[in-house]
PDB file of C-alpha atoms in Angstrom:
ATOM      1  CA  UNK F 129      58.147  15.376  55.596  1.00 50.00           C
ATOM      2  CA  UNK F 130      54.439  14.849  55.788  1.00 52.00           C
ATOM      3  CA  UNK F 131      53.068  11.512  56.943  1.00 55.00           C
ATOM      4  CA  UNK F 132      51.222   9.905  54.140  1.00 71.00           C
ATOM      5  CA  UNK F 133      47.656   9.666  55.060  1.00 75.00           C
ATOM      6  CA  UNK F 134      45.267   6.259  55.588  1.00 83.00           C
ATOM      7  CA  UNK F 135      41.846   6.543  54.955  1.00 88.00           C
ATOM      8  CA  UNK F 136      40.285   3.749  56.789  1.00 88.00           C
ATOM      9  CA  UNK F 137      37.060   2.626  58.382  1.00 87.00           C
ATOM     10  CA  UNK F 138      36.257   0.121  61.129  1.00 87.00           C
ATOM     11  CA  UNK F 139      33.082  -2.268  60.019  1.00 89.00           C
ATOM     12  CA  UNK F 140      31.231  -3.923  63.181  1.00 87.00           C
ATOM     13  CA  UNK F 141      28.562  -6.135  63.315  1.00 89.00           C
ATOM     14  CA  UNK F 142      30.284  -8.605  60.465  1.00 93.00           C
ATOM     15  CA  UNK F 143      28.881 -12.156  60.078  1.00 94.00           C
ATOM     16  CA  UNK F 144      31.117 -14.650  60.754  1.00 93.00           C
ATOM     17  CA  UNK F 145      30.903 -15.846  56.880  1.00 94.00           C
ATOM     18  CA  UNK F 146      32.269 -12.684  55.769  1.00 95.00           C
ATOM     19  CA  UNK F 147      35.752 -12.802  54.200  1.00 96.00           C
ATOM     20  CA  UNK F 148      38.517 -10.136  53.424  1.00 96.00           C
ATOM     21  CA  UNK F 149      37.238 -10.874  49.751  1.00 96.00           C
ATOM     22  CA  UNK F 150      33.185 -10.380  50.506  1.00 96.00           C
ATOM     23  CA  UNK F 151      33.916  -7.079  52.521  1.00 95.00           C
ATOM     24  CA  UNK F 152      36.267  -5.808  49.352  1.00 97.00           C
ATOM     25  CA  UNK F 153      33.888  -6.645  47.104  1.00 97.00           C
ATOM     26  CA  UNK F 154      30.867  -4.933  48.967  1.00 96.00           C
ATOM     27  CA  UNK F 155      32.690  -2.136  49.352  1.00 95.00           C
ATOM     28  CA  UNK F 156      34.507  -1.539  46.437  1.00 96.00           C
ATOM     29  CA  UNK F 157      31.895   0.195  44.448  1.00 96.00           C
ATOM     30  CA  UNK F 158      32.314   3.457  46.263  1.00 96.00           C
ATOM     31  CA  UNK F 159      36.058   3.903  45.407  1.00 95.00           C
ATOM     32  CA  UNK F 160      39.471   2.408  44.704  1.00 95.00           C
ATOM     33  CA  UNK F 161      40.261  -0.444  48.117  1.00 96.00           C
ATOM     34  CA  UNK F 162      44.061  -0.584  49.151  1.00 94.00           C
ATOM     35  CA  UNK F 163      43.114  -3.135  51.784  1.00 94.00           C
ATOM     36  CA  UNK F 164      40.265  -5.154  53.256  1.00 95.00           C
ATOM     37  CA  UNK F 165      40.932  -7.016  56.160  1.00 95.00           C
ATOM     38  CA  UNK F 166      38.595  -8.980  58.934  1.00 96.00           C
ATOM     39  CA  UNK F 167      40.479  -9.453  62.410  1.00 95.00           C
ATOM     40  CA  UNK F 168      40.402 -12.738  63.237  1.00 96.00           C
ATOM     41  CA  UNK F 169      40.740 -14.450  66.591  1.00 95.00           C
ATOM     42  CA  UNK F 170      44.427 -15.407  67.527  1.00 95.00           C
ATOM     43  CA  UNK F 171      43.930 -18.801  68.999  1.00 96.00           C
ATOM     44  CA  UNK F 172      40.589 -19.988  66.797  1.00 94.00           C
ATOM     45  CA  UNK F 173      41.006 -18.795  63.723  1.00 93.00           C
ATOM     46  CA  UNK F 174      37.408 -17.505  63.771  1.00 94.00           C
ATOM     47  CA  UNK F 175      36.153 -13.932  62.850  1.00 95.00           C
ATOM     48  CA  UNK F 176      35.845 -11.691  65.651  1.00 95.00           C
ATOM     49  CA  UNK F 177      33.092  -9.682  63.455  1.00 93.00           C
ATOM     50  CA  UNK F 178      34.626  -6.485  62.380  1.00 91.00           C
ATOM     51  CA  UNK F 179      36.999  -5.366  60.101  1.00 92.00           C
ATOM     52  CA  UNK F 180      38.796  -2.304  58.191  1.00 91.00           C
ATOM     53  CA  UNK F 181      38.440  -1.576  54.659  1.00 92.00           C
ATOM     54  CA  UNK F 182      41.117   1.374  53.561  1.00 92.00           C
ATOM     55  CA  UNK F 183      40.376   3.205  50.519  1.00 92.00           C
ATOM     56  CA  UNK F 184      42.954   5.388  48.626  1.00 91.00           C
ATOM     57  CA  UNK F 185      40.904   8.514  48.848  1.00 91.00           C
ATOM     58  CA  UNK F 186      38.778  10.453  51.557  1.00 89.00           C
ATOM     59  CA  UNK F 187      35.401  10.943  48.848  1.00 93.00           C
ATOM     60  CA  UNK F 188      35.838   7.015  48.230  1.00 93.00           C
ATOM     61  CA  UNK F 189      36.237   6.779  52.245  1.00 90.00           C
ATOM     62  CA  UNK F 190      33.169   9.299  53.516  1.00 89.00           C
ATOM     63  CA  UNK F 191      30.799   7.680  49.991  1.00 92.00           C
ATOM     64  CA  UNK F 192      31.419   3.906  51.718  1.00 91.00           C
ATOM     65  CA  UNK F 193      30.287   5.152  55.428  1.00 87.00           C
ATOM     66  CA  UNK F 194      27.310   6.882  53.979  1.00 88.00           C
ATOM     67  CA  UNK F 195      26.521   4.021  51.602  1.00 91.00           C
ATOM     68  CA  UNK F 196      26.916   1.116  53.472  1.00 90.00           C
ATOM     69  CA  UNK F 197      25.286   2.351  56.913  1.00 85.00           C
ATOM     70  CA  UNK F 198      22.361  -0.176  57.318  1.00 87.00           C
ATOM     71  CA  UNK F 199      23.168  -2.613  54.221  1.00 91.00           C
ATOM     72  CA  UNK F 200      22.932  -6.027  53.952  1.00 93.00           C
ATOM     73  CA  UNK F 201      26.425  -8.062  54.179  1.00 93.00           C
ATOM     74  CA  UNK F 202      26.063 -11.815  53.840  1.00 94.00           C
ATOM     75  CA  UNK F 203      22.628 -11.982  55.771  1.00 93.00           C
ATOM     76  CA  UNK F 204      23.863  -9.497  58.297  1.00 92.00           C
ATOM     77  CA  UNK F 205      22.496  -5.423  58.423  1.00 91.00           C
ATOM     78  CA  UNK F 206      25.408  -3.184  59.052  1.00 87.00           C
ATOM     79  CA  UNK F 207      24.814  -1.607  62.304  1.00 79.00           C
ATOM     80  CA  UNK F 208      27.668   1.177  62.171  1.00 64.00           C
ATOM     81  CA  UNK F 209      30.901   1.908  59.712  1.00 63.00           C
ATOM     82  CA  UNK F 210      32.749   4.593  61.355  1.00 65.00           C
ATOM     83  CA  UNK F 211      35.548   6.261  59.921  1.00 50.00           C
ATOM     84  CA  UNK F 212      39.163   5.746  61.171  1.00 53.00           C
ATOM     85  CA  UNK F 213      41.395   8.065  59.649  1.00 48.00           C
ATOM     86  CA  UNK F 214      44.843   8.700  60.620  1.00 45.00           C
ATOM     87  CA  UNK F 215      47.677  11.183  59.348  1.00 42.00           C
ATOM     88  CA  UNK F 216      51.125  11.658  61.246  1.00 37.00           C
ATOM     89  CA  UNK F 217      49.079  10.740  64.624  1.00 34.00           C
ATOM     90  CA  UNK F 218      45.851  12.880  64.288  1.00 33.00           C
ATOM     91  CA  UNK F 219      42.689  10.624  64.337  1.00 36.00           C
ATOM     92  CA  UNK F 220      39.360  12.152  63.559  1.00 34.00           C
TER      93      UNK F 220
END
């Protein structure tokens, strides 16, 4: 059996304001969002200033990356969304 698929990118650069809810919602216009998620530091709690946003599809996905390259995210440009996509092991 296949391994079901993830279509996920990695979003640097975050302000520490942003929440899972503020990245969902900024990126939810290019596509259906299983999961938003900013990593957090283990002993303070704070934002380590990326997350992941995982979409359902790979148009949804590749639209986000292209869309939200260089946008404005709660007083902070995006420098970079790269794609992190994994399938039964294989990572593009």
């Amino acid at each position: 059996m296949a391994a079901e698929v993830e279509y996920r990118c990695f979003v640097g650069g975050l302000a520490w304001a942003t929440t899972d809810q503020s990245l969902q919602e900024a990126f939810s216009q290019y596509g259906e969002i299983i999961d938003s998620k900013i990593i957090n530091d283990r002993e303070t709690g704070r934002s380590r200033g990326f997350g992941f946003v995982t979409f359902n599809n790979e148009k949804a996905m590749r639209d986000a990356i292209d869309g939200m390259n260089g946008q404005d995210l709660d007083g902070r440009t995006l420098p970079g969304v790269d794609l992190k996509v994994a399938a039964g092991g294989i990572r593009f």
